[in-house]
Coordinates of C-alpha atoms and ligand atoms in Angstrom, one line a residue:
M1 CA 101.3 204.2 35.2
T2 CA 100.5 201.4 37.9
Q3 CA 102.0 202.5 40.9
T4 CA 103.8 198.9 42.1
P5 CA 105.0 198.7 45.6
S6 CA 108.5 197.6 44.4
T7 CA 111.9 198.2 46.4
P8 CA 113.2 202.2 46.3
M9 CA 116.3 201.7 43.4
T10 CA 118.2 204.1 46.7
T11 CA 117.6 200.8 48.8
T12 CA 119.4 198.5 46.8
A13 CA 122.4 201.6 47.3
E14 CA 122.3 201.9 50.5
D15 CA 122.1 198.1 50.8
E16 CA 125.4 197.5 48.2
A17 CA 127.7 200.2 50.4
V18 CA 126.7 198.4 53.4
R19 CA 128.2 195.2 51.7
I20 CA 130.7 196.4 49.3
C21 CA 132.4 198.7 52.8
K22 CA 132.0 195.3 54.7
E23 CA 134.1 193.0 51.7
L24 CA 136.8 196.0 51.4
I25 CA 137.3 196.1 55.0
R26 CA 138.0 192.2 54.9
I27 CA 140.4 192.8 51.6
D28 CA 143.4 193.4 53.9
T29 CA 145.4 196.6 52.3
S30 CA 147.8 197.7 54.3
N31 CA 149.7 200.7 54.3
Y32 CA 153.5 200.2 55.4
G33 CA 154.8 203.3 54.0
D34 CA 158.0 200.7 52.9
G35 CA 156.4 199.0 50.1
T36 CA 155.5 195.9 52.1
G37 CA 152.6 195.6 52.4
P38 CA 149.6 193.8 50.7
G39 CA 149.0 195.8 48.3
E40 CA 145.7 197.1 46.6
R41 CA 145.7 195.0 43.5
A42 CA 142.5 192.9 45.0
A43 CA 141.1 195.8 46.2
A44 CA 141.4 197.2 43.0
E45 CA 140.1 194.1 41.5
Y46 CA 137.4 194.0 43.7
V47 CA 136.3 197.2 42.4
M48 CA 136.6 196.7 38.8
G49 CA 134.7 193.7 39.2
L50 CA 131.8 196.0 40.6
L51 CA 132.0 198.7 38.5
Q52 CA 132.3 196.3 35.3
E53 CA 129.2 193.8 36.6
V54 CA 127.4 197.2 36.4
G55 CA 128.8 197.9 32.1
L56 CA 131.3 200.9 33.4
D57 CA 134.8 200.1 31.7
P58 CA 137.2 201.1 34.0
Q59 CA 140.5 201.5 34.0
L60 CA 143.0 200.0 36.5
T61 CA 146.5 201.5 37.2
E62 CA 150.3 200.4 38.9
S63 CA 152.5 202.1 39.5
D64 CA 155.1 199.4 41.0
P65 CA 153.9 195.6 41.1
G66 CA 150.5 195.5 43.0
R67 CA 150.1 199.4 43.7
A68 CA 147.0 199.5 41.8
S69 CA 144.5 202.4 41.3
V70 CA 141.3 202.0 39.4
V71 CA 140.0 204.9 37.3
V72 CA 136.1 205.2 35.5
R73 CA 134.6 208.1 33.9
T74 CA 130.9 209.1 33.0
E75 CA 129.3 211.8 31.2
G76 CA 127.4 214.2 32.1
R77 CA 124.7 216.4 29.8
D78 CA 126.4 219.7 29.4
P79 CA 129.6 218.5 28.7
G80 CA 130.1 222.6 29.0
R81 CA 131.0 222.6 32.2
G82 CA 133.7 221.0 34.7
G83 CA 134.1 217.5 35.6
L84 CA 133.9 216.9 39.3
V85 CA 136.4 214.0 40.4
L86 CA 135.3 212.1 43.7
H87 CA 138.0 210.1 45.3
G88 CA 138.6 207.3 47.7
H89 CA 141.8 206.2 48.7
L90 CA 141.8 201.8 48.9
D91 CA 145.6 201.9 51.1
V92 CA 144.9 202.1 55.2
V93 CA 146.9 202.0 57.8
P94 CA 148.5 198.7 59.5
A95 CA 146.9 196.9 62.6
E96 CA 147.8 195.7 66.0
A97 CA 145.3 192.7 66.4
A98 CA 145.9 192.1 69.4
D99 CA 144.8 195.8 70.6
W100 CA 141.5 195.3 69.5
S101 CA 138.6 194.0 70.2
V102 CA 137.5 192.1 67.3
D103 CA 139.8 190.7 64.1
P104 CA 140.8 194.1 62.5
F105 CA 139.9 192.6 58.7
A106 CA 136.5 190.3 59.6
A107 CA 134.2 193.5 59.3
E108 CA 132.0 191.9 62.2
E109 CA 129.1 193.7 62.3
R110 CA 127.6 194.5 66.4
D111 CA 125.9 197.4 67.9
G112 CA 125.1 198.7 64.6
M113 CA 128.0 198.6 63.5
I114 CA 131.6 197.9 61.1
W115 CA 134.2 196.9 62.5
G116 CA 137.6 197.2 61.3
R117 CA 140.4 199.0 59.6
G118 CA 138.8 201.9 56.9
A119 CA 135.5 201.2 59.1
V120 CA 136.4 205.0 58.6
D121 CA 139.8 206.0 56.9
M122 CA 138.5 205.5 53.9
K123 CA 136.7 202.1 53.2
D124 CA 133.2 203.6 54.4
M125 CA 133.3 206.5 51.2
D126 CA 135.0 204.0 48.6
A127 CA 131.7 201.6 49.1
M128 CA 129.6 203.8 49.2
L129 CA 130.8 206.3 45.5
I130 CA 130.2 202.7 44.7
A131 CA 126.9 201.9 44.8
T132 CA 126.7 205.6 44.2
L133 CA 128.1 204.4 40.6
R134 CA 126.5 201.5 40.1
Q135 CA 123.4 202.9 41.1
L136 CA 123.7 205.9 38.5
A137 CA 125.1 202.8 35.3
R138 CA 122.0 201.0 36.0
S139 CA 119.4 203.7 36.0
G140 CA 121.4 205.1 32.8
E141 CA 121.0 208.8 33.6
K142 CA 123.7 211.4 33.4
P143 CA 124.1 213.9 35.8
P144 CA 124.5 217.5 35.0
R145 CA 128.3 217.4 34.3
D146 CA 131.5 214.9 34.3
I147 CA 132.3 212.4 36.9
V148 CA 135.4 211.0 37.1
W149 CA 135.2 208.6 39.8
A150 CA 138.7 207.6 41.8
F151 CA 139.6 204.7 43.8
F152 CA 143.6 205.1 44.2
A153 CA 146.6 203.2 45.9
D154 CA 149.0 204.7 49.0
E155 CA 146.7 207.8 50.4
E156 CA 148.0 206.5 54.1
A157 CA 152.0 206.7 52.6
G158 CA 151.8 211.0 50.9
G159 CA 149.9 209.5 48.0
D160 CA 153.2 209.1 45.3
K161 CA 152.6 205.2 44.5
G162 CA 149.0 205.8 44.1
A163 CA 147.0 209.7 43.3
G164 CA 150.4 210.7 42.8
H165 CA 151.4 208.4 40.0
V166 CA 148.3 208.6 38.4
V167 CA 148.1 212.0 37.9
A168 CA 151.5 212.6 36.7
Q169 CA 151.1 209.6 33.7
H170 CA 147.7 210.0 32.7
P171 CA 146.6 213.5 33.8
E172 CA 144.3 213.2 29.8
W173 CA 141.4 211.1 32.4
F174 CA 141.2 214.3 34.6
E175 CA 140.5 216.4 31.5
G176 CA 138.2 218.5 32.0
C177 CA 138.5 218.7 35.7
T178 CA 137.5 221.9 37.8
E179 CA 136.9 220.3 41.7
A180 CA 137.4 217.2 43.3
I181 CA 135.3 216.1 46.4
S182 CA 136.9 213.0 48.5
E183 CA 137.7 212.1 52.7
V184 CA 137.1 213.2 55.9
G185 CA 134.8 215.8 55.8
G186 CA 130.7 215.7 55.8
F187 CA 130.8 214.2 58.9
S188 CA 129.0 215.8 62.2
V189 CA 129.0 217.2 65.3
T190 CA 127.2 217.3 68.2
L191 CA 126.2 221.1 69.8
P192 CA 123.6 222.4 72.0
D193 CA 121.4 224.9 69.8
A194 CA 121.1 228.2 71.8
A195 CA 117.6 229.1 70.9
T196 CA 115.7 225.2 72.0
G197 CA 119.2 224.1 74.1
A198 CA 118.0 220.8 72.3
P199 CA 121.4 219.0 70.9
T200 CA 122.2 220.3 66.8
R201 CA 124.1 219.2 64.0
A202 CA 125.9 220.7 62.4
Y203 CA 128.4 219.4 59.7
L204 CA 132.4 219.8 59.2
L205 CA 133.3 220.1 55.3
Q206 CA 136.8 220.5 55.0
T207 CA 137.5 223.2 52.0
A208 CA 141.2 223.2 53.9
E209 CA 143.8 221.3 54.2
K210 CA 147.2 221.5 56.2
G211 CA 150.5 221.5 54.0
I212 CA 153.3 218.6 55.0
A213 CA 157.3 219.8 56.0
W214 CA 158.8 216.5 56.8
L215 CA 162.4 217.3 57.7
R216 CA 165.5 215.7 59.0
L217 CA 167.4 217.8 61.0
H218 CA 171.7 216.6 60.3
A219 CA 173.7 217.6 62.9
R220 CA 177.6 217.8 62.3
G221 CA 180.3 217.9 64.9
R222 CA 183.5 216.2 65.3
A223 CA 184.0 212.4 66.8
G224 CA 186.2 211.5 69.2
H225 CA 186.3 209.2 72.1
G226 CA 184.2 209.6 75.1
S227 CA 187.1 210.4 77.9
V228 CA 188.3 213.3 76.0
P229 CA 186.4 216.1 76.3
N230 CA 185.1 217.5 73.0
E231 CA 183.0 221.2 72.2
E232 CA 181.5 220.1 68.8
N233 CA 179.7 216.8 70.4
S234 CA 177.1 216.5 66.6
I235 CA 175.1 214.7 69.8
V236 CA 174.6 218.2 71.7
R237 CA 174.8 220.3 68.5
L238 CA 171.1 218.7 67.5
A239 CA 169.3 218.4 71.0
E240 CA 170.0 222.6 71.5
A241 CA 168.3 222.3 67.8
I242 CA 165.5 220.8 68.9
A243 CA 164.4 221.8 72.0
R244 CA 165.0 225.7 70.3
I245 CA 162.2 225.0 67.6
D246 CA 160.0 222.8 70.0
A247 CA 160.4 226.1 72.6
H248 CA 158.8 228.3 69.2
P249 CA 155.6 229.6 69.8
W250 CA 154.5 229.3 66.6
P251 CA 151.6 232.0 66.5
R252 CA 148.1 231.4 66.0
T253 CA 146.8 232.7 62.8
Y254 CA 142.9 232.2 61.9
I255 CA 142.6 231.3 59.0
A256 CA 138.8 232.0 56.8
S257 CA 137.9 228.2 57.2
V258 CA 138.9 228.1 60.6
R259 CA 137.4 232.0 61.4
E260 CA 133.5 230.6 59.1
L261 CA 134.0 227.7 61.2
F262 CA 134.8 230.2 64.8
D263 CA 131.9 232.0 63.7
G264 CA 130.1 229.8 62.9
V265 CA 129.4 227.4 66.0
A266 CA 129.7 230.4 68.3
Q267 CA 126.0 231.7 66.6
I268 CA 125.1 227.7 66.7
V269 CA 125.6 227.9 70.6
G270 CA 124.3 231.3 71.3
S271 CA 127.7 231.8 72.4
T272 CA 131.4 235.1 71.2
W273 CA 134.9 234.2 70.1
S274 CA 137.6 236.4 70.9
E275 CA 141.2 235.3 69.2
D276 CA 141.6 235.6 73.2
N277 CA 138.8 233.3 74.8
L278 CA 138.5 230.5 72.0
E279 CA 138.7 227.9 75.1
E280 CA 134.8 227.5 76.0
L281 CA 134.5 227.0 72.0
L282 CA 136.4 225.3 70.9
G283 CA 134.9 222.8 74.0
R284 CA 131.7 222.7 72.6
L285 CA 133.1 220.7 69.7
G286 CA 133.9 217.9 71.8
G287 CA 136.1 214.9 70.2
A288 CA 136.2 216.9 67.0
R289 CA 138.6 220.2 68.7
R290 CA 141.5 217.8 68.3
F291 CA 140.5 217.8 63.9
V292 CA 140.5 221.7 65.0
E293 CA 143.4 222.8 67.4
G294 CA 145.9 222.0 64.9
T295 CA 145.1 224.2 62.6
L296 CA 145.2 227.3 64.2
R297 CA 149.1 227.4 63.6
D298 CA 151.9 226.4 62.1
T299 CA 153.2 222.1 64.5
A300 CA 156.5 221.1 64.3
N301 CA 157.3 217.7 66.4
F302 CA 159.6 215.3 66.7
S303 CA 159.3 211.7 65.5
M304 CA 162.4 210.0 64.6
L305 CA 166.1 210.4 66.5
T306 CA 168.9 209.1 65.8
S307 CA 172.6 208.8 66.8
G308 CA 175.9 207.3 67.4
Y309 CA 177.2 203.4 67.8
K310 CA 179.5 202.8 70.6
H311 CA 179.5 203.5 74.5
N312 CA 183.1 205.5 73.7
V313 CA 182.4 206.9 70.9
I314 CA 181.0 210.6 70.4
P315 CA 179.6 210.6 66.4
Q316 CA 180.3 212.8 64.1
K317 CA 176.4 212.7 63.1
A318 CA 173.3 213.7 65.0
S319 CA 169.9 212.8 62.9
A320 CA 166.8 213.9 63.9
S321 CA 162.9 213.8 61.8
L322 CA 160.7 216.0 62.4
D323 CA 156.5 216.1 61.0
C324 CA 156.2 220.2 60.1
R325 CA 152.9 220.6 58.9
F326 CA 151.9 224.3 57.9
L327 CA 148.6 226.8 56.6
P328 CA 148.0 227.6 53.1
G329 CA 150.4 230.4 52.7
H330 CA 153.1 229.5 55.4
E331 CA 155.5 227.5 53.8
E332 CA 157.9 229.2 53.2
E333 CA 158.5 231.5 56.7
L334 CA 157.8 228.2 58.1
L335 CA 161.1 226.6 56.4
A336 CA 162.7 229.6 57.3
T337 CA 162.1 230.0 60.7
I338 CA 163.3 226.0 61.3
R339 CA 166.1 226.7 59.0
E340 CA 167.3 229.8 61.6
L341 CA 166.0 228.0 64.5
A342 CA 168.3 224.8 64.3
G343 CA 171.1 226.7 63.5
E344 CA 174.5 226.4 62.1
H345 CA 175.9 223.4 63.0
V346 CA 172.4 221.2 62.2
E347 CA 171.5 220.9 58.1
V348 CA 167.6 221.4 58.1
E349 CA 167.2 218.0 55.0
I350 CA 163.4 218.3 53.1
V351 CA 162.4 214.4 52.9
H352 CA 158.4 215.4 51.5
K353 CA 156.6 218.4 51.1
D354 CA 153.4 219.1 49.4
V355 CA 151.4 221.6 49.2
A356 CA 148.9 223.1 51.9
L357 CA 145.0 223.7 49.5
E358 CA 142.1 226.6 50.9
A359 CA 138.8 226.1 48.8
P360 CA 135.9 228.2 49.0
S361 CA 133.4 227.9 51.2
S362 CA 130.8 229.4 48.8
G363 CA 130.3 228.7 45.0
E364 CA 127.7 226.2 43.5
L365 CA 129.5 223.0 44.7
V366 CA 129.6 223.9 48.3
E367 CA 126.1 225.0 48.0
S368 CA 125.1 221.3 45.9
M369 CA 126.6 219.7 49.2
K370 CA 124.8 221.3 51.8
R371 CA 121.0 221.6 50.1
T372 CA 121.8 217.2 50.1
L373 CA 123.2 217.4 53.7
L374 CA 120.4 219.6 54.6
K375 CA 117.8 217.9 52.9
E376 CA 118.4 214.5 54.8
D377 CA 119.9 216.1 57.7
P378 CA 116.7 218.5 57.9
G379 CA 117.7 222.3 60.9
A380 CA 121.7 221.0 60.7
H381 CA 124.3 223.3 60.5
V382 CA 126.7 222.8 57.5
L383 CA 130.6 225.1 58.5
P384 CA 133.7 225.3 56.4
Y385 CA 136.8 223.2 58.4
C386 CA 140.6 223.5 57.5
L387 CA 141.6 219.1 57.6
S388 CA 145.4 219.7 59.4
G389 CA 146.1 216.2 58.2
G390 CA 146.2 215.6 53.9
T391 CA 145.2 214.0 51.4
D392 CA 144.3 213.4 47.4
N393 CA 142.9 216.6 46.8
K394 CA 147.2 217.9 47.0
H395 CA 148.2 215.7 44.2
L396 CA 145.0 216.4 42.4
S397 CA 145.4 220.1 43.7
R398 CA 148.3 220.3 40.8
L399 CA 146.3 219.3 37.5
G400 CA 144.5 222.7 38.8
I401 CA 140.9 220.4 39.7
T402 CA 139.8 222.3 43.8
G403 CA 139.4 220.6 45.7
Y404 CA 136.5 219.7 49.0
G405 CA 136.3 216.7 52.5
F406 CA 133.0 216.0 52.3
A407 CA 132.0 211.4 53.3
P408 CA 129.0 212.8 54.4
L409 CA 128.4 210.4 58.3
R410 CA 125.5 211.1 59.7
L411 CA 126.9 210.1 64.4
P412 CA 125.4 209.2 67.4
D413 CA 126.7 212.5 69.6
D414 CA 128.4 209.8 71.7
L415 CA 130.9 208.5 68.8
D416 CA 134.3 209.5 69.0
F417 CA 134.8 209.6 65.5
V418 CA 138.0 211.2 65.2
G419 CA 139.9 208.6 67.9
M420 CA 138.4 206.8 64.5
F421 CA 140.9 207.8 62.8
H422 CA 143.8 205.6 62.7
G423 CA 143.0 204.7 65.9
V424 CA 141.9 201.5 67.7
D425 CA 138.6 199.7 67.1
E426 CA 137.8 201.3 63.9
R427 CA 133.8 201.4 63.6
V428 CA 131.9 202.8 61.5
P429 CA 127.4 203.0 62.2
V430 CA 125.6 200.7 59.3
D431 CA 123.1 204.1 59.7
S432 CA 125.7 206.8 58.6
I433 CA 126.9 204.3 55.3
R434 CA 123.0 204.6 54.6
F435 CA 123.0 208.1 55.5
G436 CA 126.0 208.8 53.7
T437 CA 124.6 206.9 50.5
R438 CA 121.5 209.1 50.5
V439 CA 123.7 212.6 49.8
L440 CA 126.0 211.4 47.5
G441 CA 123.2 209.8 45.8
Q442 CA 121.8 213.4 45.0
L443 CA 124.7 215.7 45.4
V444 CA 125.7 212.9 42.1
A445 CA 122.4 214.2 40.5
D446 CA 122.9 217.6 42.0
C447 CA 125.9 218.6 41.0
Ligands
ZN1 ZN1 142.2 208.8 54.9

């Protein structure tokens, strides 16, 4: 057969990923968490169109009007193998346009980057997945295993209207699936190589995520006139509980993913670490240390406070909101500690709670992710890490699906990637999207 010069398919997928990322950013899917946003329907319909155009038959499902998610399955060669879920979320956190240097929903391309809300969280990965899927559909090839491609609503508010809804209402769409891949992993950090002193890249593969406990503390006391001494002031009781909880020294705990990350970084930079001497190693991580620091212990941060209605009335009740994040296996212990510290006059209400996850950092899928990354970036390293936040993998875990974070991006050394998440002037390098699309294309063929 004569080889005629033609544009390779990969270029098509890469170009498409860049275009789709921009078009998705231009569809405002701000999620305010109270149902007042525009919803994800327009973005979901856009995704439906892209998938139908290449002959796929995706499903669209809504939890509430406008809160739409899209799911489609592609068949693998071996139906006996567990299916893989590749998923992204279509919603974004809101953007305060006045704070930005560009219109957050214009998806301007500037300095080799696409600027806009969702550029890294996570319309970039949505676009890379859609482009990869379109390429797969056009090629007519079958990957080794079944793949369920899902684009969920509502991740930024906990996912009850998105992944939570889909998993509860349509578990059959995920039948036979054993593993999942989604966001906040697979990005590169640059470290100095011990042997050469030259910068070397390490990709952080998300193998664990902390659990969430959003608590509300209610202090009760005796209401009364502001001029009369009161030993049972609810505000004082609450303030004392807040001070006790805030002062609590949550012990450092090194879970397997964190230890492996530190061992790996130490090996690359030619240093050592110990539980008492972490500072140097954390410093080597640059901006990514902010992702890592939150995974060294359980945390409890106060975020809202309410009490009182008139200057001369001592209120009967005072309340505070507490955002707790716990490491795998720490849920009960954290809740017991908070209850004890809150004391007898303060009731602890659980507003929202979700599991912590830890997946194996070895195995076929992990090897496949490593292999495809290193093929595109030879000489780089891949290390596991734990995410201090949460992802839709929590919802999929209810179906027994093991989740990873792997949205592959080769990043410039000086980009504050962690700061992009929910940050002002969120942006993603165009080259990183092209890189990620190549990696995902190979992963699909290799998984
Ligand atoms: Zn996200």
